Short mmCIF file of C-alpha atoms and ligand atoms in Angstrom, two decimals:
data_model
loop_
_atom_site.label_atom_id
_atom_site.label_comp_id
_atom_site.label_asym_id
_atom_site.label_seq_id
_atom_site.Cartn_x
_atom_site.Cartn_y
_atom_site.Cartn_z
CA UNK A 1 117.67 79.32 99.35
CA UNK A 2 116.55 82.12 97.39
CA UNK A 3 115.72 79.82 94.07
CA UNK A 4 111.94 79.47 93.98
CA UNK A 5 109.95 77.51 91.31
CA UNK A 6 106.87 79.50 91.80
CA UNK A 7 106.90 83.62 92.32
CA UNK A 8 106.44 83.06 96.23
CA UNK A 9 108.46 85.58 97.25
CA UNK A 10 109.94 88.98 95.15
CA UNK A 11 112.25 91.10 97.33
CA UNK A 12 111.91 94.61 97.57
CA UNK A 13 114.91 95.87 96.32
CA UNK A 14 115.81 95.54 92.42
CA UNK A 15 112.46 95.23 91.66
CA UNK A 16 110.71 98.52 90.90
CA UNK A 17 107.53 99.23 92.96
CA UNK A 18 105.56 99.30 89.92
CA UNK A 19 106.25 96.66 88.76
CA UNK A 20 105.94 94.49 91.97
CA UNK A 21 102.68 96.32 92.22
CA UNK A 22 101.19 94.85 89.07
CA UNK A 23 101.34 91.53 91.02
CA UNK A 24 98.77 92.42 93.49
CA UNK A 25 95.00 92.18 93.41
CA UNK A 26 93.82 95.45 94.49
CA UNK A 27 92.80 95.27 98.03
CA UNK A 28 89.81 97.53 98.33
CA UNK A 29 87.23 95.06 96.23
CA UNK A 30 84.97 92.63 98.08
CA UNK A 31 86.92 89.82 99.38
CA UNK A 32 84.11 87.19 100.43
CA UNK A 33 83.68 84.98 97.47
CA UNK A 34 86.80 84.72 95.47
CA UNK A 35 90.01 84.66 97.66
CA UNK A 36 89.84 80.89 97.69
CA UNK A 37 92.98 78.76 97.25
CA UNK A 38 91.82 78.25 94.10
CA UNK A 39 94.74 80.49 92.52
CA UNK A 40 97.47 78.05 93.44
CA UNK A 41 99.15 77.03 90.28
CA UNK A 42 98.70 73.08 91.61
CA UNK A 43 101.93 70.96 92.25
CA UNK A 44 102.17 67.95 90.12
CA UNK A 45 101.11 65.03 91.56
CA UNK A 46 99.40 66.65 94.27
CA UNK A 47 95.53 66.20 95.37
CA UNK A 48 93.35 68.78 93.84
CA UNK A 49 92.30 70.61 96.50
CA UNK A 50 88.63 71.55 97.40
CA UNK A 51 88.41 75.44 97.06
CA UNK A 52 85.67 75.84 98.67
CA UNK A 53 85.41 78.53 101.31
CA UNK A 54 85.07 78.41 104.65
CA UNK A 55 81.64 79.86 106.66
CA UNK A 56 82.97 82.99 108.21
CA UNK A 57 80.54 85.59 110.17
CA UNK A 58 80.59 89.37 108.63
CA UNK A 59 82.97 91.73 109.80
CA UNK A 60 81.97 94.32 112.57
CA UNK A 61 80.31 97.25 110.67
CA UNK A 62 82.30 99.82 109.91
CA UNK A 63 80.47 102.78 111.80
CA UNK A 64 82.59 105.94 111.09
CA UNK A 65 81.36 109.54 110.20
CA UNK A 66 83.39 110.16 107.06
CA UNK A 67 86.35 112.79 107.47
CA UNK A 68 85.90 114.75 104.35
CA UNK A 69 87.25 117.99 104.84
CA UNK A 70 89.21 119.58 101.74
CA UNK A 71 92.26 120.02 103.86
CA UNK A 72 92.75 116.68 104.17
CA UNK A 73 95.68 114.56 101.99
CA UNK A 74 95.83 111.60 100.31
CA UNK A 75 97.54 108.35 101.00
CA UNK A 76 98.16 105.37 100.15
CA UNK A 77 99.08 103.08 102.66
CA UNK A 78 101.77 99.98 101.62
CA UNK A 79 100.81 97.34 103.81
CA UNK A 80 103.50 93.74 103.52
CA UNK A 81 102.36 90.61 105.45
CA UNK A 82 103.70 87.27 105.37
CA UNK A 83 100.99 85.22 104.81
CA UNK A 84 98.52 84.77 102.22
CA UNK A 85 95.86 86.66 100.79
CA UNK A 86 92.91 84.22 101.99
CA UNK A 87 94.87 83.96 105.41
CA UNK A 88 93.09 85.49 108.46
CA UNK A 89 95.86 87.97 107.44
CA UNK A 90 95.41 88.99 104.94
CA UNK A 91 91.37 89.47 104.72
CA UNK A 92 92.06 91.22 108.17
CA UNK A 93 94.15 93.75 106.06
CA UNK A 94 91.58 94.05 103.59
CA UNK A 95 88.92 94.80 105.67
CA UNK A 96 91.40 97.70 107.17
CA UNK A 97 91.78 98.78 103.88
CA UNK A 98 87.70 98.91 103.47
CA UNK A 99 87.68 100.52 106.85
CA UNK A 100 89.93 103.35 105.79
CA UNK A 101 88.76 104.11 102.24
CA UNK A 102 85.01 104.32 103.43
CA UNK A 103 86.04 106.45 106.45
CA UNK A 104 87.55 108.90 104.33
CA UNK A 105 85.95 109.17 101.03
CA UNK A 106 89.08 107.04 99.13
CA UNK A 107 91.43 109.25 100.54
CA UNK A 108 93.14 106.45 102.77
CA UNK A 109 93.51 103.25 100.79
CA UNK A 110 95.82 100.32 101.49
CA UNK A 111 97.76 98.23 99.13
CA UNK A 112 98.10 94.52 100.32
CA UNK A 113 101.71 92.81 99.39
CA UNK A 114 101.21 89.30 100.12
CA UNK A 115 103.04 86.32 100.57
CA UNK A 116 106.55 88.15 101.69
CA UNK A 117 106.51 89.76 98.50
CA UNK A 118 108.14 92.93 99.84
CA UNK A 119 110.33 91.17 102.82
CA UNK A 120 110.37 89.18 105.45
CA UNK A 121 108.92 90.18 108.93
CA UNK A 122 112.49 91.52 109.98
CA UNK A 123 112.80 93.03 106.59
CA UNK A 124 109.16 94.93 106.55
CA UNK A 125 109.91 96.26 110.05
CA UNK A 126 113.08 98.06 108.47
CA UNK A 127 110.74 98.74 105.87
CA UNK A 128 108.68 100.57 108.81
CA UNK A 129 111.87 102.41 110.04
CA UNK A 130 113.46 104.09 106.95
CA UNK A 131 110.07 104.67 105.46
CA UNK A 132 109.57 102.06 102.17
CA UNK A 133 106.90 100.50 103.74
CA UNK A 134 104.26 102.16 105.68
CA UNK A 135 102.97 99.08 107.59
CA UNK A 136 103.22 95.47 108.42
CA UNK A 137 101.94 92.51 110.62
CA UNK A 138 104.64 90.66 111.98
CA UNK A 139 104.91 87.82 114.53
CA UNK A 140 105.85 88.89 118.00
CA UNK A 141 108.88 86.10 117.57
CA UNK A 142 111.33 87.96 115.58
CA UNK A 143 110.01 91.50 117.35
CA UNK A 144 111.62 90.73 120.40
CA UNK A 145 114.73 92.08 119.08
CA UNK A 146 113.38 95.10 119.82
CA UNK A 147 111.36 94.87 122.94
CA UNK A 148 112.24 91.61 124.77
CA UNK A 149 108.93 91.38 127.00
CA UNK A 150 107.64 89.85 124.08
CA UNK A 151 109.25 86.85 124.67
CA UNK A 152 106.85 86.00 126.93
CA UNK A 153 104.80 84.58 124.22
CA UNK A 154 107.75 82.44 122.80
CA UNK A 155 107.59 80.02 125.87
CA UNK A 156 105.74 76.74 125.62
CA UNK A 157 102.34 76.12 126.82
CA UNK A 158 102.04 79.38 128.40
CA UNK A 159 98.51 80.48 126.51
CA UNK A 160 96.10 77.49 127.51
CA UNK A 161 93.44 78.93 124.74
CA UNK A 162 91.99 81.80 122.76
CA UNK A 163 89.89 82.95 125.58
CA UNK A 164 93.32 83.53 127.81
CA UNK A 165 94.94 85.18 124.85
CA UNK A 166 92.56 87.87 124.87
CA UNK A 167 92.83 88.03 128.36
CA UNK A 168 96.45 89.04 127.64
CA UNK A 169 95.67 91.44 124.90
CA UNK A 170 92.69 93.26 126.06
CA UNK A 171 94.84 93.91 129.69
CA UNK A 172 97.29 96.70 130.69
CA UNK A 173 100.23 94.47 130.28
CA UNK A 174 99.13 93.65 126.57
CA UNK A 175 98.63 97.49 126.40
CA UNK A 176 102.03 97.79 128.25
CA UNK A 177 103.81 95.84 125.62
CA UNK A 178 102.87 97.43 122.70
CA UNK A 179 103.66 100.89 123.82
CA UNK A 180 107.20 99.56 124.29
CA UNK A 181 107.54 99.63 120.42
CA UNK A 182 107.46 104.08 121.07
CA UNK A 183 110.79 105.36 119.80
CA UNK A 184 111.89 102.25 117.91
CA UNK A 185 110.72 104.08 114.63
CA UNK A 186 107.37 101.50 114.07
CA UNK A 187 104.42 101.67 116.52
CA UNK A 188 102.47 98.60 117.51
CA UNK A 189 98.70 99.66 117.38
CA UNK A 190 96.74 96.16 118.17
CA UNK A 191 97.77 92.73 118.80
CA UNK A 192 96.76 89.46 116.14
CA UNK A 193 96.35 86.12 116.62
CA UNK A 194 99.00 83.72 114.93
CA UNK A 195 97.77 81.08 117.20
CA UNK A 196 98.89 77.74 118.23
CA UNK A 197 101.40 76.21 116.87
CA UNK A 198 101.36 72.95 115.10
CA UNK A 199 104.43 70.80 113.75
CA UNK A 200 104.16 69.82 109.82
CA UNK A 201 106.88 67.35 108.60
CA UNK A 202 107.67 64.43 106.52
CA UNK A 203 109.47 62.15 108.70
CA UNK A 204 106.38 60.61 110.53
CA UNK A 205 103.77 61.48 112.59
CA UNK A 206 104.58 63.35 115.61
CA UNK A 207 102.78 61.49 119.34
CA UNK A 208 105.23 61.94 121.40
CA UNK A 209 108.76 64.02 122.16
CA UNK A 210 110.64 61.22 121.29
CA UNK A 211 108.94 61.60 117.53
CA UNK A 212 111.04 64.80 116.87
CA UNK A 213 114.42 63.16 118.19
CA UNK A 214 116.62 64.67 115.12
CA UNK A 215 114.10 66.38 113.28
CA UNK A 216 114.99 68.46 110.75
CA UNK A 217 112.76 71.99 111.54
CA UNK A 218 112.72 75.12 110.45
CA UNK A 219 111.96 77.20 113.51
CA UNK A 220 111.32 81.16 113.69
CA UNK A 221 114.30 83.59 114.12
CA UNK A 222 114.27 83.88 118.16
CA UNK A 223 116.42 81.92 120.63
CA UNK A 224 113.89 80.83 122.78
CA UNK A 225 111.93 79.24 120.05
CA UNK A 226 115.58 77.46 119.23
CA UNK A 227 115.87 76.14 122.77
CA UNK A 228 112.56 74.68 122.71
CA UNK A 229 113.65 72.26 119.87
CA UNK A 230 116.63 71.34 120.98
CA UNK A 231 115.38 70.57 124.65
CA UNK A 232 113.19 67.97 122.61
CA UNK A 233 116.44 66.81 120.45
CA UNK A 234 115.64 68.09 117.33
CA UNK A 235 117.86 70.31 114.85
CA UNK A 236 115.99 73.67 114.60
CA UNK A 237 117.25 75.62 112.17
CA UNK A 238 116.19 79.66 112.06
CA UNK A 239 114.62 80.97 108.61
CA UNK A 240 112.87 83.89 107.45
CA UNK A 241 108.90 82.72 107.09
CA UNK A 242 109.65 83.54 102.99
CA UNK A 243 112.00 81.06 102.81
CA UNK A 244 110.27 78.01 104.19
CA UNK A 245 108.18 76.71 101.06
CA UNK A 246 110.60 75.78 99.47
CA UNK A 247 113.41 74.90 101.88
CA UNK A 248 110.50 72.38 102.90
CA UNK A 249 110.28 71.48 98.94
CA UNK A 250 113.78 71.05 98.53
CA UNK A 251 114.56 68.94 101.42
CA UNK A 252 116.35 71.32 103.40
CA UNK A 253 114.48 70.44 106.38
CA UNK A 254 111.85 67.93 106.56
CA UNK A 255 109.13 70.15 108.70
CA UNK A 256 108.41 73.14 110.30
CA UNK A 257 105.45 74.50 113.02
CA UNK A 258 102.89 77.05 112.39
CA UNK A 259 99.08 77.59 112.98
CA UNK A 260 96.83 75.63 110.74
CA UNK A 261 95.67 78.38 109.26
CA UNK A 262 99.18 78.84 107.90
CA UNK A 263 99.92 75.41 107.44
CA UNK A 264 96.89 75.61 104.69
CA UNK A 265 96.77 78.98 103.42
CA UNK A 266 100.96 78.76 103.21
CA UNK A 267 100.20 75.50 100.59
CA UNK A 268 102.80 73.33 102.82
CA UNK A 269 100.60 70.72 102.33
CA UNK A 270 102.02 70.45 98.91
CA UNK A 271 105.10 69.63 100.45
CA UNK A 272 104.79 67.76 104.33
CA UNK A 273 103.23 64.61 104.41
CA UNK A 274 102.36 64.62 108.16
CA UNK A 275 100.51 67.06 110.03
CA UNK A 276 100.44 66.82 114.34
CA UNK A 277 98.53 68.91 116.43
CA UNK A 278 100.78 69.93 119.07
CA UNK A 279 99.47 73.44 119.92
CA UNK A 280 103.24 73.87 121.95
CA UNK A 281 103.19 77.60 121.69
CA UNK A 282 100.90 80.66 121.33
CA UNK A 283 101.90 83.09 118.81
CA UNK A 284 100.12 86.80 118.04
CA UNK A 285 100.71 88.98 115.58
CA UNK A 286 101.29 92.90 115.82
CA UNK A 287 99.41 95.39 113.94
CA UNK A 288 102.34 98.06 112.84
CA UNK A 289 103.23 101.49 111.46
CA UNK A 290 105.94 103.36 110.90
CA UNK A 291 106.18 105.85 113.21
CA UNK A 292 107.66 108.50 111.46
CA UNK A 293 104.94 108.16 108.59
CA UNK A 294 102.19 107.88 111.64
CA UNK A 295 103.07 111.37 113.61
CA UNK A 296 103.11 112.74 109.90
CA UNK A 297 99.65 112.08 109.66
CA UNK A 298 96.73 114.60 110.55
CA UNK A 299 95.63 114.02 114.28
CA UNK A 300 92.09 113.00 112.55
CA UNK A 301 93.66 110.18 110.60
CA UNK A 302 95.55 108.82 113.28
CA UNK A 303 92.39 108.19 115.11
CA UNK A 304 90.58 106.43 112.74
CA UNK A 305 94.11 104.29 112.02
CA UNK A 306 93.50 103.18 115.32
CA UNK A 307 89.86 103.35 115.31
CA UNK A 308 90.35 100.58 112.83
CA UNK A 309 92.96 98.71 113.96
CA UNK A 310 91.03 97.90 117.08
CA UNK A 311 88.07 96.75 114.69
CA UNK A 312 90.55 95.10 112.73
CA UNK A 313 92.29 93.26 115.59
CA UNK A 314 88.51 91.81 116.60
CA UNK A 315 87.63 90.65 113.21
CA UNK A 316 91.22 88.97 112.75
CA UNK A 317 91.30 87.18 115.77
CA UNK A 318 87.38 86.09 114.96
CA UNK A 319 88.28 84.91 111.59
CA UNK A 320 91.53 83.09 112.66
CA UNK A 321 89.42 80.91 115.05
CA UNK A 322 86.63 80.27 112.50
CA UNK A 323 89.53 79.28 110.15
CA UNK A 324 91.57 77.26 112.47
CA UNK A 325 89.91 73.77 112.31
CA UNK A 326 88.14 74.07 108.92
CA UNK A 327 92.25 74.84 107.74
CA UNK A 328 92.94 71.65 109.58
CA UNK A 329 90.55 69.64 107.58
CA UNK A 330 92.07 70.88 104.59
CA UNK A 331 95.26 70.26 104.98
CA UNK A 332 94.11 66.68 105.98
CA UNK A 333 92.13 66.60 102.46
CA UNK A 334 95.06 67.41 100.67
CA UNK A 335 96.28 64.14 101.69
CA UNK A 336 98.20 64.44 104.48
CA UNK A 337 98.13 63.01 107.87
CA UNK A 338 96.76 64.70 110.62
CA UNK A 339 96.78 63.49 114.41
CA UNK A 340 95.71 65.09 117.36
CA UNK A 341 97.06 64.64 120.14
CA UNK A 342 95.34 64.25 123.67
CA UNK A 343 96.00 65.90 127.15
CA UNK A 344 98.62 63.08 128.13
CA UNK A 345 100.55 63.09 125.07
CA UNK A 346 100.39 67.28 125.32
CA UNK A 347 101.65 66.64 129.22
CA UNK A 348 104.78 64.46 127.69
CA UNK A 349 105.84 67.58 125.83
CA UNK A 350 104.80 70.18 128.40
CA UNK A 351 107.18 68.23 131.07
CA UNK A 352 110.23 67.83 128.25
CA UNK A 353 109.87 71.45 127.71
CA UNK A 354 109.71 72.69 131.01
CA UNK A 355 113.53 73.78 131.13
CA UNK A 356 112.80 76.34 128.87
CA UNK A 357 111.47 78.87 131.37
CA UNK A 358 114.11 78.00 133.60
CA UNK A 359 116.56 78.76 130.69
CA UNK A 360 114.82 82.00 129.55
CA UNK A 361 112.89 83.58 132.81
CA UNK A 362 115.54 85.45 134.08
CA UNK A 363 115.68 87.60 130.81
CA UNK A 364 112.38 87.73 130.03
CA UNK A 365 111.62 88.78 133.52
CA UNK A 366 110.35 86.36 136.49
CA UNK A 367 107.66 89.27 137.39
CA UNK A 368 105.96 89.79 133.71
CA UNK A 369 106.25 85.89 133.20
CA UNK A 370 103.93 85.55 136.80
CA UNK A 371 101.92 88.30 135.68
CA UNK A 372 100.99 87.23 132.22
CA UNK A 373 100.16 83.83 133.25
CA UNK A 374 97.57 85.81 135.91
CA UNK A 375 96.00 87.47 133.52
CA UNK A 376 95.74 84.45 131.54
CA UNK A 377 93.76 82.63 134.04
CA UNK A 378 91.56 85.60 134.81
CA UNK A 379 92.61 86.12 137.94
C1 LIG B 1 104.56 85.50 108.62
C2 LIG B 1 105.24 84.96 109.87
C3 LIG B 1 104.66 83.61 110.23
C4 LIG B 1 105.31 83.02 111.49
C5 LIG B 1 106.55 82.26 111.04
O1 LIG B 1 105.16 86.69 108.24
O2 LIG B 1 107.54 82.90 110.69
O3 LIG B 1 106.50 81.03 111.05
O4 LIG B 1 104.44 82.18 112.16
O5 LIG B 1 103.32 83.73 110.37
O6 LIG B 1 105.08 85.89 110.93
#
């Protein structure tokens, strides 16, 4: 599983930082015009695929009065993310990385490592912890190894839209969860959007529950997201996000779920034929930093860190949702099939799915589960 044809993936150890860090385009440069998908080295028989951008609005202004003072150090801050560079991710990150260097006359910078070039969202979070890796952007999924309210998020159909997700985030809870990270050696500073999930594969197009009967899929590593594919009779198997391209390319399993945004920017439309819009579970993202490297830092600096993190958690969440359906039609240009499916077909799997909260409520926690969903509604 660790064979790729194409450098998707380097891991951190054996490779020297240096030389990993040749790899990456420098993070601090405009990133409007060229981060298209252009750069993908193309797959054979494959559709060429339009590169063309899509219409995103600016980020918010970066309003800061610069901390210059000559007592102040330098850093540079390693920053590993899953996804690609052109991913909501990843320009998020940049702009961070704008945000910093601005606010501090260079003196903050960030170095983007794309693509799970330096891990996999378990591995960067060690990464966090023993200090290789100052920060990363995980998915709540394979966090809740630390702090198990986050499972909250892993059951189906619990976010009806973006508008309830920020609901979540922007309320004491979402606040509440986050601060549970204090003391695990990485600090969560702002939530992300991942977004809704939707299930890529080759077998056929997916209408219905009974579609994924035996379905091969690569699922995230949590239990709850394994018990919501075998309540629907697939065969979920649990992989690090790094691995996926080409476990998908070699046939190890014939799909796997993820945002669109993903599903595009990821290039598995080079490998999944089919393309179902399923939206069965929310994801976010969490904005980290190790926390010894963190309460290292000069009181000044950690204010702007989350100064920008705030600004950075707006602007990721805005550009995820202006990516989300143009990513969609992309992955459908690539030529693969995409269906939609309608409320009734989303009721089939929201009933087949159903046993999943009774499975998983009790250790999640009956109480956060009722108030989540409160806040959710806006009540
Ligand atoms: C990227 C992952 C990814 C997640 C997954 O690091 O593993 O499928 O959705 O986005 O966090």
């Amino acid at each position: 599983m660790r064979t790729h044809t194409r450098p998707r993936r380097m891991t951190w150890l054996g490779t020297s930082f240096a030389a990993t860090s040749l790899l990456i385009a420098s993070c601090s440069g405009d990133f409007g015009g060229e981060a298209a998908a252009g750069d993908d080295e193309g797959g054979g028989e494959e559709t060429a695929q339009d590169s063309g951008e899509p219409e995103l609005s600016p980020p918010p202004e970066i309003d800061c009065e610069v901390l210059d003072g000559d007592d102040l150090a330098e850093h540079t801050i390693k920053f590993g993310i899953g996804l690609a560079e052109d991913s909501p991710q990843g320009r998020a990150v940049q702009y961070f990385g704008d945000y910093l260097s601005e606010c501090t006359d260079g003196r903050l910078t960030v170095d983007l490592f794309p693509d799970s070039q330096v891990g996999d969202d378990l591995e960067m979070m060690s990464g966090l912890r023993s200090g290789t890796l100052e920060m990363t952007y995980p998915s709540t999924s394979p966090a809740v190894s630390f702090v198990p309210e986050l499972g909250v998020f892993d059951l189906p159909f619990l976010v009806p839209d973006t508008d309830a997700a920020d609901r979540i985030f922007d309320s004491e809870v979402g606040d509440e969860m986050l601060a549970e990270f204090e003391g695990s050696g990485m600090l969560a500073l702002a939530w992300g959007e991942n977004g809704f999930r939707q299930v890529t594969n080759n077998d056929g197009p997916i209408e219905s529950p009974e579609d994924v009967q035996g379905l091969d899929v690569r699922v995230m590593e949590n239990e709850i997201q394994v018990t919501i594919w075998e309540q629907l009779g697939a065969n979920p198997t649990t992989m690090a996000f790094g691995e996926v391209f080409s476990a998908l390319e070699q046939g190890v399993v014939s799909g796997q779920e993820n945002p669109w945004v993903t599903n595009y920017t990821s290039n598995f439309w080079e490998v999944q034929d089919y393309g179902s819009e399923t939206r069965h579970v929310y994801t976010p993202f969490l904005f980290m930093i190790g926390e010894e490297f963190y309460n290292g830092l000069d009181p000044a600096y950690q204010d702007l860190i989350q100064e920008a993190s705030d600004a950075t958690s707006e602007y990721q969440r805005q550009v995820a949702r202006e990516m989300d359906s143009w990513a969609r039609d992309q992955f459908e240009a690539s030529g693969a099939e995409v269906n939609v499916l309608d409320e009734d077909q989303l009721d089939a799997f929201r009933e087949a799915t159903a046993p999943v909260y009774d499975r998983w409520a009790p250790q999640i926690g009956e109480e956060l589960i009722d108030e989540v969903r409160s806040v959710a509604e806006g009540e």
